[in-house]
Structure formats: structure tokens, C-alpha cells
PDB file of C-alpha atoms in Angstrom:
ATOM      1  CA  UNK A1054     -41.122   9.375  29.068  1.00  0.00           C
ATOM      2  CA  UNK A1055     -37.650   8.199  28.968  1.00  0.00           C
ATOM      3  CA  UNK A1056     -35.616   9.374  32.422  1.00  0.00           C
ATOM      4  CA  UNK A1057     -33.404  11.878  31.125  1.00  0.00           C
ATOM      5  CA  UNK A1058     -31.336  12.089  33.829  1.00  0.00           C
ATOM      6  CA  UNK A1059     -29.442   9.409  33.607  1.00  0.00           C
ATOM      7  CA  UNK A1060     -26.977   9.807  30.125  1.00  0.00           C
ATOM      8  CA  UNK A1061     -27.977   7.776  27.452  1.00  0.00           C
ATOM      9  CA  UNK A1062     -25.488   5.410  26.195  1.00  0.00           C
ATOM     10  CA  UNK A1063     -25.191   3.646  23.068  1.00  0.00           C
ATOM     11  CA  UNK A1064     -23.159   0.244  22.716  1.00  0.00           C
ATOM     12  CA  UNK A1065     -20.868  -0.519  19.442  1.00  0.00           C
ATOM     13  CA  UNK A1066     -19.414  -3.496  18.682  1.00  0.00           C
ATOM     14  CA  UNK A1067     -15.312  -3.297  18.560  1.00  0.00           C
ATOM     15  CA  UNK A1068     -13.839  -5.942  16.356  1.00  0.00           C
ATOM     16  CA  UNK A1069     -10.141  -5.886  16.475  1.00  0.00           C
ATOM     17  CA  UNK A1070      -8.201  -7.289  13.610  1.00  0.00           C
ATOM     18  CA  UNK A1071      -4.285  -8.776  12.546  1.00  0.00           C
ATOM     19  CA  UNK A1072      -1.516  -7.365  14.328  1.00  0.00           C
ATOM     20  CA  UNK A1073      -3.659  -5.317  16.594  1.00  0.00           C
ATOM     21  CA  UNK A1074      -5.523  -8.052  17.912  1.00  0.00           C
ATOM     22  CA  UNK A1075      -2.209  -9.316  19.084  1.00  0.00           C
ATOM     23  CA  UNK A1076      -0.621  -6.141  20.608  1.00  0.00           C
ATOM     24  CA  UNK A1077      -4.101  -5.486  22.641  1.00  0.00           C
ATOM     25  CA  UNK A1078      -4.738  -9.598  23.343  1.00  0.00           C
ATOM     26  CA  UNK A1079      -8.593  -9.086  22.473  1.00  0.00           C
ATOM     27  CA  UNK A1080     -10.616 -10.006  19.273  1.00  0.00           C
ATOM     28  CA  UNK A1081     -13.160  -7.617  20.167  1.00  0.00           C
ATOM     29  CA  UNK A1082     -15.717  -6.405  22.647  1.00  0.00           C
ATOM     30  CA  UNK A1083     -18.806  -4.223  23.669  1.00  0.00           C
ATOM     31  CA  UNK A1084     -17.812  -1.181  24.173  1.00  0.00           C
ATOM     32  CA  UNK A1085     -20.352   1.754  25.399  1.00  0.00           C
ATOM     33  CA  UNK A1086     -20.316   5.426  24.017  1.00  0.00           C
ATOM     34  CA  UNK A1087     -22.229   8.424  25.718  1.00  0.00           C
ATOM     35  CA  UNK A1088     -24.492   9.464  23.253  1.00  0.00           C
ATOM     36  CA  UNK A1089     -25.365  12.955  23.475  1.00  0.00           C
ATOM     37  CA  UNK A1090     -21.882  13.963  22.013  1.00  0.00           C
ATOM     38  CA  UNK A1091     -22.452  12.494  18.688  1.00  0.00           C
ATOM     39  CA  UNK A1092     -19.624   9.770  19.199  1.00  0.00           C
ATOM     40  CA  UNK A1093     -17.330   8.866  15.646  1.00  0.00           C
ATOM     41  CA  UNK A1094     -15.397   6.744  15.219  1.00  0.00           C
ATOM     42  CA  UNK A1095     -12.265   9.325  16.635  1.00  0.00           C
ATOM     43  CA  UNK A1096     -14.233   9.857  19.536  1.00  0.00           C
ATOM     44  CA  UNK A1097     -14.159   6.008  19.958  1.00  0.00           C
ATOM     45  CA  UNK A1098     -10.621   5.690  20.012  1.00  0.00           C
ATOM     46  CA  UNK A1099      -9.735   8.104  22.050  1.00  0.00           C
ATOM     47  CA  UNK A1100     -12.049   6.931  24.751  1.00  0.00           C
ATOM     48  CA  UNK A1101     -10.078   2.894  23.971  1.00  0.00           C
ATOM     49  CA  UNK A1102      -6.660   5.119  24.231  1.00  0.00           C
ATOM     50  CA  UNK A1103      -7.908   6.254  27.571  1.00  0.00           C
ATOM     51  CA  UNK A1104      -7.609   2.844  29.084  1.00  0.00           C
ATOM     52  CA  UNK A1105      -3.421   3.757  28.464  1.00  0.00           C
ATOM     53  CA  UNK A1106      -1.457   0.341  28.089  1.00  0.00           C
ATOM     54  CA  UNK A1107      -1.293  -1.201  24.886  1.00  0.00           C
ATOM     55  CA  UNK A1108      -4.515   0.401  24.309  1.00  0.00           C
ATOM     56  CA  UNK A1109      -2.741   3.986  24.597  1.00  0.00           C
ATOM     57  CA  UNK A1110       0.562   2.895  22.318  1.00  0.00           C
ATOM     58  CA  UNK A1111      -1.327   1.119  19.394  1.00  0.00           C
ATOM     59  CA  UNK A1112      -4.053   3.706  19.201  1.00  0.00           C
ATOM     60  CA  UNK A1113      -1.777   6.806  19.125  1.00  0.00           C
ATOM     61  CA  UNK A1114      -2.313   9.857  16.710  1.00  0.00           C
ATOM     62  CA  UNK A1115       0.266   9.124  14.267  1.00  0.00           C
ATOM     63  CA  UNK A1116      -0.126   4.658  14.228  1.00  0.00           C
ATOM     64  CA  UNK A1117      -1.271   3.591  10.948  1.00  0.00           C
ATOM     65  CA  UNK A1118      -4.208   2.525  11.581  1.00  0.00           C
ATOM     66  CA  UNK A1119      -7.822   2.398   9.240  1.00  0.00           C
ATOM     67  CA  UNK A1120     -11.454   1.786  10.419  1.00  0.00           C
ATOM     68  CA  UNK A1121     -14.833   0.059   8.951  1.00  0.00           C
ATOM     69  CA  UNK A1122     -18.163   0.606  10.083  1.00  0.00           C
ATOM     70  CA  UNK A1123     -20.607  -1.885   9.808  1.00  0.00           C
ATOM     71  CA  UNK A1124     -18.277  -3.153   7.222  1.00  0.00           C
ATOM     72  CA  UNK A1125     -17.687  -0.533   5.200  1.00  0.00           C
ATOM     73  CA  UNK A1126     -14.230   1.329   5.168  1.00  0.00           C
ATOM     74  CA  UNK A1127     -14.929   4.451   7.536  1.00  0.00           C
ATOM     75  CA  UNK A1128     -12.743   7.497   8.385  1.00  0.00           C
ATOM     76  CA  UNK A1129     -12.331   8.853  11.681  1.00  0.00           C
ATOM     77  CA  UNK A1130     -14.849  11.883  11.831  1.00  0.00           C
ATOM     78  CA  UNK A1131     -17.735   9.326  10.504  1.00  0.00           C
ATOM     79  CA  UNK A1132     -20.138   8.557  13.429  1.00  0.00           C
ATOM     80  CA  UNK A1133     -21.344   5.721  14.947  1.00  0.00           C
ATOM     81  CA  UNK A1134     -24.575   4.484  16.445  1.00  0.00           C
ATOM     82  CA  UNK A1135     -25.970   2.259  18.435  1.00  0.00           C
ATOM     83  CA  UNK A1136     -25.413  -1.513  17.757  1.00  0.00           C
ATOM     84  CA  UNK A1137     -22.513  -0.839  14.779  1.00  0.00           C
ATOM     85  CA  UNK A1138     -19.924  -2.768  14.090  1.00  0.00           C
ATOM     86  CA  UNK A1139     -16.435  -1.151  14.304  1.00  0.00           C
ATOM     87  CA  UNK A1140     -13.543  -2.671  12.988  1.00  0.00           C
ATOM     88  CA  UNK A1141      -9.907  -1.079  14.091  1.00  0.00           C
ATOM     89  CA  UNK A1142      -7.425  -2.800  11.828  1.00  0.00           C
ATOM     90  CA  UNK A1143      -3.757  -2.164  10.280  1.00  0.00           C
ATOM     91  CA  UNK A1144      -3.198  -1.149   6.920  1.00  0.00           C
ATOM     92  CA  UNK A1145      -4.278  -4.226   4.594  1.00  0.00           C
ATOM     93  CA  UNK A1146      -1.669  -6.762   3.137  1.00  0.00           C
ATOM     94  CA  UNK A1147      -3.162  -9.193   0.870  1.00  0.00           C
ATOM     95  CA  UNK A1148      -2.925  -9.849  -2.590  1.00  0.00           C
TER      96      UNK A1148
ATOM     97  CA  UNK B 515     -19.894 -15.079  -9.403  1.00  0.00           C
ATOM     98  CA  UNK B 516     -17.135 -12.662  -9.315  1.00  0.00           C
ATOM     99  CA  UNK B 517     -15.489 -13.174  -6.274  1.00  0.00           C
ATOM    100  CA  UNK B 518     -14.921 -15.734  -3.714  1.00  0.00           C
ATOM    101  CA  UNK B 519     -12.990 -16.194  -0.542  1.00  0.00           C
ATOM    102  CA  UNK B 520     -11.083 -19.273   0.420  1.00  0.00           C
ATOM    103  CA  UNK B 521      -8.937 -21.958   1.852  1.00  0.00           C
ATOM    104  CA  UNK B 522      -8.264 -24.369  -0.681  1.00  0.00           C
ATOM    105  CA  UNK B 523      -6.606 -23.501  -4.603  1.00  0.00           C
ATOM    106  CA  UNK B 524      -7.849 -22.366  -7.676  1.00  0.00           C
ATOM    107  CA  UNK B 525      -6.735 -23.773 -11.517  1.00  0.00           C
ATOM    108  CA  UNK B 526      -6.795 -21.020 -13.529  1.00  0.00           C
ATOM    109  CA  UNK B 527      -8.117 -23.115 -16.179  1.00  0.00           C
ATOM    110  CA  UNK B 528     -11.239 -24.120 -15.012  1.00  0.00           C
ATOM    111  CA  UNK B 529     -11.721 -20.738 -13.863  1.00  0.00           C
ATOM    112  CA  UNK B 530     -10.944 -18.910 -16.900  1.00  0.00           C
ATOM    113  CA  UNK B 531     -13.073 -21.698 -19.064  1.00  0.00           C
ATOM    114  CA  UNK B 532     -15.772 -20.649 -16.413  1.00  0.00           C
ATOM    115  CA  UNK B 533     -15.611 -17.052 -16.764  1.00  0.00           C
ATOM    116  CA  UNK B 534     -15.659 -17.116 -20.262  1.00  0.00           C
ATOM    117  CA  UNK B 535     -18.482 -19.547 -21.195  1.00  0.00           C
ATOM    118  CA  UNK B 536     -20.967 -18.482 -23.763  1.00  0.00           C
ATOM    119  CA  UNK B 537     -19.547 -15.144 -24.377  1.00  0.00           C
ATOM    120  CA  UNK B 538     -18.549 -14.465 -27.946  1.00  0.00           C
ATOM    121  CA  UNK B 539     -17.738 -11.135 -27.464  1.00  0.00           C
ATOM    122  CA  UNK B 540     -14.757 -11.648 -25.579  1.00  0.00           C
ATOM    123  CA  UNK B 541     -11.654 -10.943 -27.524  1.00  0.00           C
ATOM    124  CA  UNK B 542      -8.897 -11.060 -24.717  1.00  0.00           C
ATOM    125  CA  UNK B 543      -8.573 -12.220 -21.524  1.00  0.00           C
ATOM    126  CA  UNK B 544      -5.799 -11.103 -18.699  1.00  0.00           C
ATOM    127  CA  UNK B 545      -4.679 -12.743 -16.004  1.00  0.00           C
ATOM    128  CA  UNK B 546      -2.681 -12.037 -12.458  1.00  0.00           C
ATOM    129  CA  UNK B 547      -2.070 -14.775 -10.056  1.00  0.00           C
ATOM    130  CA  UNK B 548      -0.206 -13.440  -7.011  1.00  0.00           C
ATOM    131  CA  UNK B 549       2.324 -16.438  -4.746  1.00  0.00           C
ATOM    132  CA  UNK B 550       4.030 -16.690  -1.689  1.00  0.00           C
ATOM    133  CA  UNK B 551       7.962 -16.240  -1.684  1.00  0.00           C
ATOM    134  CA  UNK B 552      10.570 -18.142  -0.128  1.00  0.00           C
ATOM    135  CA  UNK B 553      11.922 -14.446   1.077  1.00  0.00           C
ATOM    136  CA  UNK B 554      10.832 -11.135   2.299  1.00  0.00           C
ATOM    137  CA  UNK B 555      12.953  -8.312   3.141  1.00  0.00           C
ATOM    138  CA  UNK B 556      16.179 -10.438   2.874  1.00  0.00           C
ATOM    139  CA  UNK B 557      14.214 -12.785   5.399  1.00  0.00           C
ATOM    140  CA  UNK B 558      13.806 -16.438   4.819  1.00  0.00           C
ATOM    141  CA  UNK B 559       9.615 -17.402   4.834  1.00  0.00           C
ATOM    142  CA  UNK B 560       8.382 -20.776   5.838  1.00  0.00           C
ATOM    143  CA  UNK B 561       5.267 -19.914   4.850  1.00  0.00           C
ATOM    144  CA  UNK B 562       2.217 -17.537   5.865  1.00  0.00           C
ATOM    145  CA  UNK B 563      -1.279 -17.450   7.117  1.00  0.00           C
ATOM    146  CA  UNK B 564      -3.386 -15.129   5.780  1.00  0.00           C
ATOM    147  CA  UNK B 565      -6.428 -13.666   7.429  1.00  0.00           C
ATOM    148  CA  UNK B 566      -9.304 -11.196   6.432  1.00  0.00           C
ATOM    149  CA  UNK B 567     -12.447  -9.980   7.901  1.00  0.00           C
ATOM    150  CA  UNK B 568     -15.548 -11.925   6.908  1.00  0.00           C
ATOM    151  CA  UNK B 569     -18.189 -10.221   6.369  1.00  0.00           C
ATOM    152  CA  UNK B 570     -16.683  -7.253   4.753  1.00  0.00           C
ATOM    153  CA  UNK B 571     -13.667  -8.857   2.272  1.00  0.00           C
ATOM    154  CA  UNK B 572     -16.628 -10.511  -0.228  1.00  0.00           C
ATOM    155  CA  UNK B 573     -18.099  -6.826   0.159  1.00  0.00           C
ATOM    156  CA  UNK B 574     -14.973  -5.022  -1.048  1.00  0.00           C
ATOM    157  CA  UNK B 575     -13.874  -7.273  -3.521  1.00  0.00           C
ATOM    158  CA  UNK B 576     -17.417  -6.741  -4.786  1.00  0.00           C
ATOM    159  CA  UNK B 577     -17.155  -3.210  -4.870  1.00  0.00           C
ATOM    160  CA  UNK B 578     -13.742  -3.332  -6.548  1.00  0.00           C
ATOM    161  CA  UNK B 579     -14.861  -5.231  -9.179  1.00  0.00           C
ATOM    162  CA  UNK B 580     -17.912  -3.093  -9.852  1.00  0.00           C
ATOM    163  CA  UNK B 581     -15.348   0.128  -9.711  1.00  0.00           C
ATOM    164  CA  UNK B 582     -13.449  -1.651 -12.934  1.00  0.00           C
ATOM    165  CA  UNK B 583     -16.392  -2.456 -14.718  1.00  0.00           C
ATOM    166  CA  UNK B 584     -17.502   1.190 -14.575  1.00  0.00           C
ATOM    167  CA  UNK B 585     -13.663   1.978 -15.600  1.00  0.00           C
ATOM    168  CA  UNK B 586     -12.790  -0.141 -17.739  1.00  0.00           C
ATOM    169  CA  UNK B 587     -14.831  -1.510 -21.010  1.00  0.00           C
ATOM    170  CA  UNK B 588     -14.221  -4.938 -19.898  1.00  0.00           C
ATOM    171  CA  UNK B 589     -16.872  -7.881 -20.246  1.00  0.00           C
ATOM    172  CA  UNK B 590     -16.423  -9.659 -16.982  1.00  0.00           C
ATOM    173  CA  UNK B 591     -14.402 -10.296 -13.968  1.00  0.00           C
ATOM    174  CA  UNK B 592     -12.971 -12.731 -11.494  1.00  0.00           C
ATOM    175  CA  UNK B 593     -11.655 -12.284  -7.729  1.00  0.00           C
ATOM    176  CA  UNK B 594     -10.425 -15.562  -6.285  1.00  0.00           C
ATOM    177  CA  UNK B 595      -8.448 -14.800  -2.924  1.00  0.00           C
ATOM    178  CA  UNK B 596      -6.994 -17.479  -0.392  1.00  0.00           C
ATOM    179  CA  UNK B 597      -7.116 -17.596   3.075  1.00  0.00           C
ATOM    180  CA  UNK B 598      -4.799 -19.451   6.001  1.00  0.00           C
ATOM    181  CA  UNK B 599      -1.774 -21.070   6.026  1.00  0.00           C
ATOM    182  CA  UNK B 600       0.119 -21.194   2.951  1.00  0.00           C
ATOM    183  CA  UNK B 601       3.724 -22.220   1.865  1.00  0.00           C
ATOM    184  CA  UNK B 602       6.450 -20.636  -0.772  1.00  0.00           C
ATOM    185  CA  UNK B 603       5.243 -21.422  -3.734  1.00  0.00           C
ATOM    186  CA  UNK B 604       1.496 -21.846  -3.195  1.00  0.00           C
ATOM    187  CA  UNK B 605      -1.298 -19.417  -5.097  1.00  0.00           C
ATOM    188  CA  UNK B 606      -2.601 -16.738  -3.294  1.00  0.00           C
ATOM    189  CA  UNK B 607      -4.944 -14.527  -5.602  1.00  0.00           C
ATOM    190  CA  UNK B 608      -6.130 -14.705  -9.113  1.00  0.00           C
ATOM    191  CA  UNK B 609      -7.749 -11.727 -10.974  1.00  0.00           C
ATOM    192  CA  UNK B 610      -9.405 -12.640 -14.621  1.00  0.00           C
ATOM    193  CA  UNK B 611     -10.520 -10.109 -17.075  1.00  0.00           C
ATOM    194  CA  UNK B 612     -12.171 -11.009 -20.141  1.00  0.00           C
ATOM    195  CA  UNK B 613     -12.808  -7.921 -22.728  1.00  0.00           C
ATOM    196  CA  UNK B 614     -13.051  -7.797 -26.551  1.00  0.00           C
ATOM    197  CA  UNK B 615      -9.937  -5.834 -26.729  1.00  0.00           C
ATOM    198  CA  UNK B 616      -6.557  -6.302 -24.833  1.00  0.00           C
ATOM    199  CA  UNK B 617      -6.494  -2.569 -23.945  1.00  0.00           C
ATOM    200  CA  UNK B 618      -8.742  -1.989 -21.288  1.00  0.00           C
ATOM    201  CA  UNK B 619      -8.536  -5.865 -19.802  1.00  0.00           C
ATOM    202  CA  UNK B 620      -4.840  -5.412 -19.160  1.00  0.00           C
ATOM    203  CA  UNK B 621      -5.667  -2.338 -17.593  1.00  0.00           C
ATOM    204  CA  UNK B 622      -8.811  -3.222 -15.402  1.00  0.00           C
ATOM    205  CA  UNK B 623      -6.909  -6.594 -14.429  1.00  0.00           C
ATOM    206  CA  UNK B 624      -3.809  -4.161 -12.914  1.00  0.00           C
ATOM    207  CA  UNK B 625      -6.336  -2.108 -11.056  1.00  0.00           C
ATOM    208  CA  UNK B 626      -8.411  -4.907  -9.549  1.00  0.00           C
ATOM    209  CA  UNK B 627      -4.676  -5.462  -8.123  1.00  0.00           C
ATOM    210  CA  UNK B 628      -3.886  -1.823  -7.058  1.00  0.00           C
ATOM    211  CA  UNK B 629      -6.973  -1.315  -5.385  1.00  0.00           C
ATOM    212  CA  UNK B 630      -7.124  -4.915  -3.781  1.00  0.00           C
ATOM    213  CA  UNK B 631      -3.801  -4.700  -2.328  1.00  0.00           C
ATOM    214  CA  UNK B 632      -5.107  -1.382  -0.421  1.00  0.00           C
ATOM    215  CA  UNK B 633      -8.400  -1.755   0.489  1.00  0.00           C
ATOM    216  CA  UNK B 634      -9.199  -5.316   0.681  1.00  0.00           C
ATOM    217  CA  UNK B 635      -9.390  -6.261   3.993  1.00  0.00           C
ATOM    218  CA  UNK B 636      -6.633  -9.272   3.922  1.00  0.00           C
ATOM    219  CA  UNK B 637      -3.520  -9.692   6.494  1.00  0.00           C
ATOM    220  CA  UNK B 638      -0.066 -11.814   5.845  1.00  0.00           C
ATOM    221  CA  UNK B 639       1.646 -12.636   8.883  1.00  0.00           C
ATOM    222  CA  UNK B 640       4.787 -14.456   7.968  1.00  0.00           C
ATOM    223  CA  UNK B 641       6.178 -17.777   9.625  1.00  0.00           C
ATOM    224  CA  UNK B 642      10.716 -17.669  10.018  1.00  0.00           C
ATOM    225  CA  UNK B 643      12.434 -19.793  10.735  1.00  0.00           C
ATOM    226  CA  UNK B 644      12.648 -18.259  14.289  1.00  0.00           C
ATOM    227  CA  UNK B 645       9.061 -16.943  14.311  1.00  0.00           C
ATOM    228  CA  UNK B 646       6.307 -15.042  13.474  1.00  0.00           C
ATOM    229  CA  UNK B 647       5.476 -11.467  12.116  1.00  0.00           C
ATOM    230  CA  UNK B 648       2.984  -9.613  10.728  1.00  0.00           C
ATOM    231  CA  UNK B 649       4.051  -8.254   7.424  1.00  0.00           C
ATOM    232  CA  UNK B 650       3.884  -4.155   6.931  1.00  0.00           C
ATOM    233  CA  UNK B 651       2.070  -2.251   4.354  1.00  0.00           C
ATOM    234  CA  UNK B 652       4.165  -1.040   1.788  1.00  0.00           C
ATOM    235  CA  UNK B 653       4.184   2.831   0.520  1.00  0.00           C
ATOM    236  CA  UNK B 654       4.574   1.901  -2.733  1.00  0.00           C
ATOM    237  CA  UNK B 655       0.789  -0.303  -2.763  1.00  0.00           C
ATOM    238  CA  UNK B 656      -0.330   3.014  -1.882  1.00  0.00           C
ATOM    239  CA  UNK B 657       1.045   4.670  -4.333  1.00  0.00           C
ATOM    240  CA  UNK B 658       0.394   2.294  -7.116  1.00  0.00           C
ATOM    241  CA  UNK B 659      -3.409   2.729  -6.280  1.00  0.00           C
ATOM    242  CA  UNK B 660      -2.992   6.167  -6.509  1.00  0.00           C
ATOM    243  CA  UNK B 661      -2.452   5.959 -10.338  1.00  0.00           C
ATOM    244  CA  UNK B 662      -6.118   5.186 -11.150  1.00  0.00           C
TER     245      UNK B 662
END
């Protein structure tokens, strides 16, 4: 039996992308989740925005800002499990 | 193979004689190559670097392409989009459709561009002459995707 009294985490990769890898000076990390509240990906940010800093000003309700999970273009009420990818990026330029 | 990611530049030619080979069906072929400009928002450009996000750009531009094919009666399809540093002047993208009938290829090759320029996962940042910045997205991309 697992020991339930200890809150199970689960770990997502963060992959940080363009301009907001500048403004936060990281290209990514490991970031753990509690997983008993069926973390998304909004539930992500706002625990990254609770660090304050840059982490506070370039994650703010309101930044233009778009998600991927494992790759895929996400929104921010999709959730996330343990071991995904999750990729917090600016609105695309190429072409 | 309809899309590819990459450093080094494309001759439309060759790809065009590639995507075409052995089809006698197709009866028109469109084409969209995209460049960097000498200016931006009245701002003299020295050139740009362009980054994307392996892993997921071949992924999208896969998806895109299958989105026009389901679209658009078109017989093929072509992505070819550049990465790093670039000058004014240099290619950036091509998009090649090949269909029997003008219609529909004109068409599919203008959404391939729509929906790239939205949800491919690319990123300009410009070089100044005093500088560097990341360029913004543009409302009007958005709403030009919108149209499909």
C-alpha cells in the first residue's frame, strides 16, 4: 500500500520558449504539481505566478500567452499528468 | 514528404519539380514564398533569427497540411520553413500546392499561410541596428485565420 499520508505529487516538464525564455532567464525546468487537485495547465501557472518576479508579470491574467502539452497546442483548463511536457510560449511569429 | 524544418535554403524549382513528379493529374500549381525585410514598423532590420520548438513545429505543420487536404481538393502539398539567423532578403517559408484546377490550390496554398502564421510554433526576433527584439503577433494573422 502506497503511504497516503504524504500528498502525492506529480512532476511536469516546463519548457519555456522566445521572448519568455528571456524575461524569466530559464529554458525550462521540473516543476512538481500536487496531484489530488487535478492540476491543468491554469493551475500550473498560477502556482509559476506564485513565485512573483518576472514569474508574476509575464504570467499575468491578461499576457498573451498560449500553451502545448506534450506538444500539442493546449488551453488552459486541459490537465496535465505526470511526466508531460508543457510548453508556455508567446503568440507564434513565423511565416 | 510534406514538410521540413531547416537552416539552410530551398529553390523552389527543385522543390516544385519534386512535388510534382509522376503526377499527371495535376493541372495547377501555387506557390508562396515568404522573406525577410529590410524594415519593420518604420524600423531598420539587420536581419533575424528565427526559432521554433522541435518536436512539435514538424507536428503542426503536419497537421496543417492534412487540415487543407481535407479542405481543399488539392493533390499534394509542400511546407518548407527556415530556421536561425537570416538577413533582408533571404527566404524564409515556401508553401506548394499542386491541384488539377487553380481554384482550390490558390485557396489551400493561402490557408496553409493563415493557419501557419498562427499556430505554427515559429518565433522572429529581429536584429537593429541598436539591438534586439522579439517581434509581436499581429491581430490581423489572427484574423486572417479566422476566414477559413
Amino acid at each position: 500500500m502506497p503511504d497516503t499520508s504524504v500528498s502525492a505529487q506529480l512532476r511536469v516538464r516546463v519548457v519555456y520558449l522566445a521572448r519568455l525564455r528571456d524575461a524569466l532567464g530559464s529554458a525550462g525546468e521540473t516543476f512538481a504539481l500536487p496531484a489530488d487537485d487535478a492540476p491543468t495547465v491554469d493551475s500550473l501557472v498560477a502556482a509559476l505566478r506564485g513565485r512573483g518576479g518576472a514569474f508574476a508579470t509575464e504570467l499575468a491574467p491578461g499576457r498573451a500567452i498560449r500553451f502545448a502539452v506534450n506538444h500539442r497546442v493546449a488551453g488552459r483548463s486541459q490537465s496535465v499528468a505526470d511526466g508531460d511536457e508543457v510548453a508556455i510560449f508567446p503568440p507564434v511569429t513565423g511565416g | 514528404m510534406p514538410v521540413r524544418v531547416q537552416t539552410g535554403d530551398f529553390d523552389i524549382g527543385e522543390e516544385i519539380a519534386r512535388l510534382r513528379v509522376g503526377d499527371r493529374g495535376v493541372g495547377a500549381i501555387a506557390s508562396f514564398i515568404g522573406t525577410v525585410r529590410d524594415v519593420n514598423d518604420a524600423t531598420t532590420i539587420t536581419g533575424l533569427t528565427l526559432e521554433h520548438y522541435p518536436g512539435m513545429t514538424e507536428a503542426a505543420l503536419d497537421e496543417i497540411v492534412a487540415e487543407a487536404r481535407q479542405r481543399f481538393d488539392i493533390r499534394d502539398a509542400l511546407v518548407v520553413h527556415r530556421v536561425g539567423a537570416l538577413v533582408p532578403g533571404d527566404q524564409i517559408v515556401l508553401v506548394v500546392v499542386t491541384g488539377a484546377h487553380r481554384g482550390a490550390a490558390f485557396d489551400a496554398c493561402e490557408f496553409v499561410m493563415d493557419w501557419l502564421k498562427t499556430r505554427a510554433p515559429f518565433w522572429k526576433k529581429e536584429r537593429l541596428p541598436d539591438g534586439e527584439r522579439w517581434v509581436e503577433a499581429r491581430a490581423s494573422d489572427d484574423e486572417a485565420a479566422q476566414r477559413w
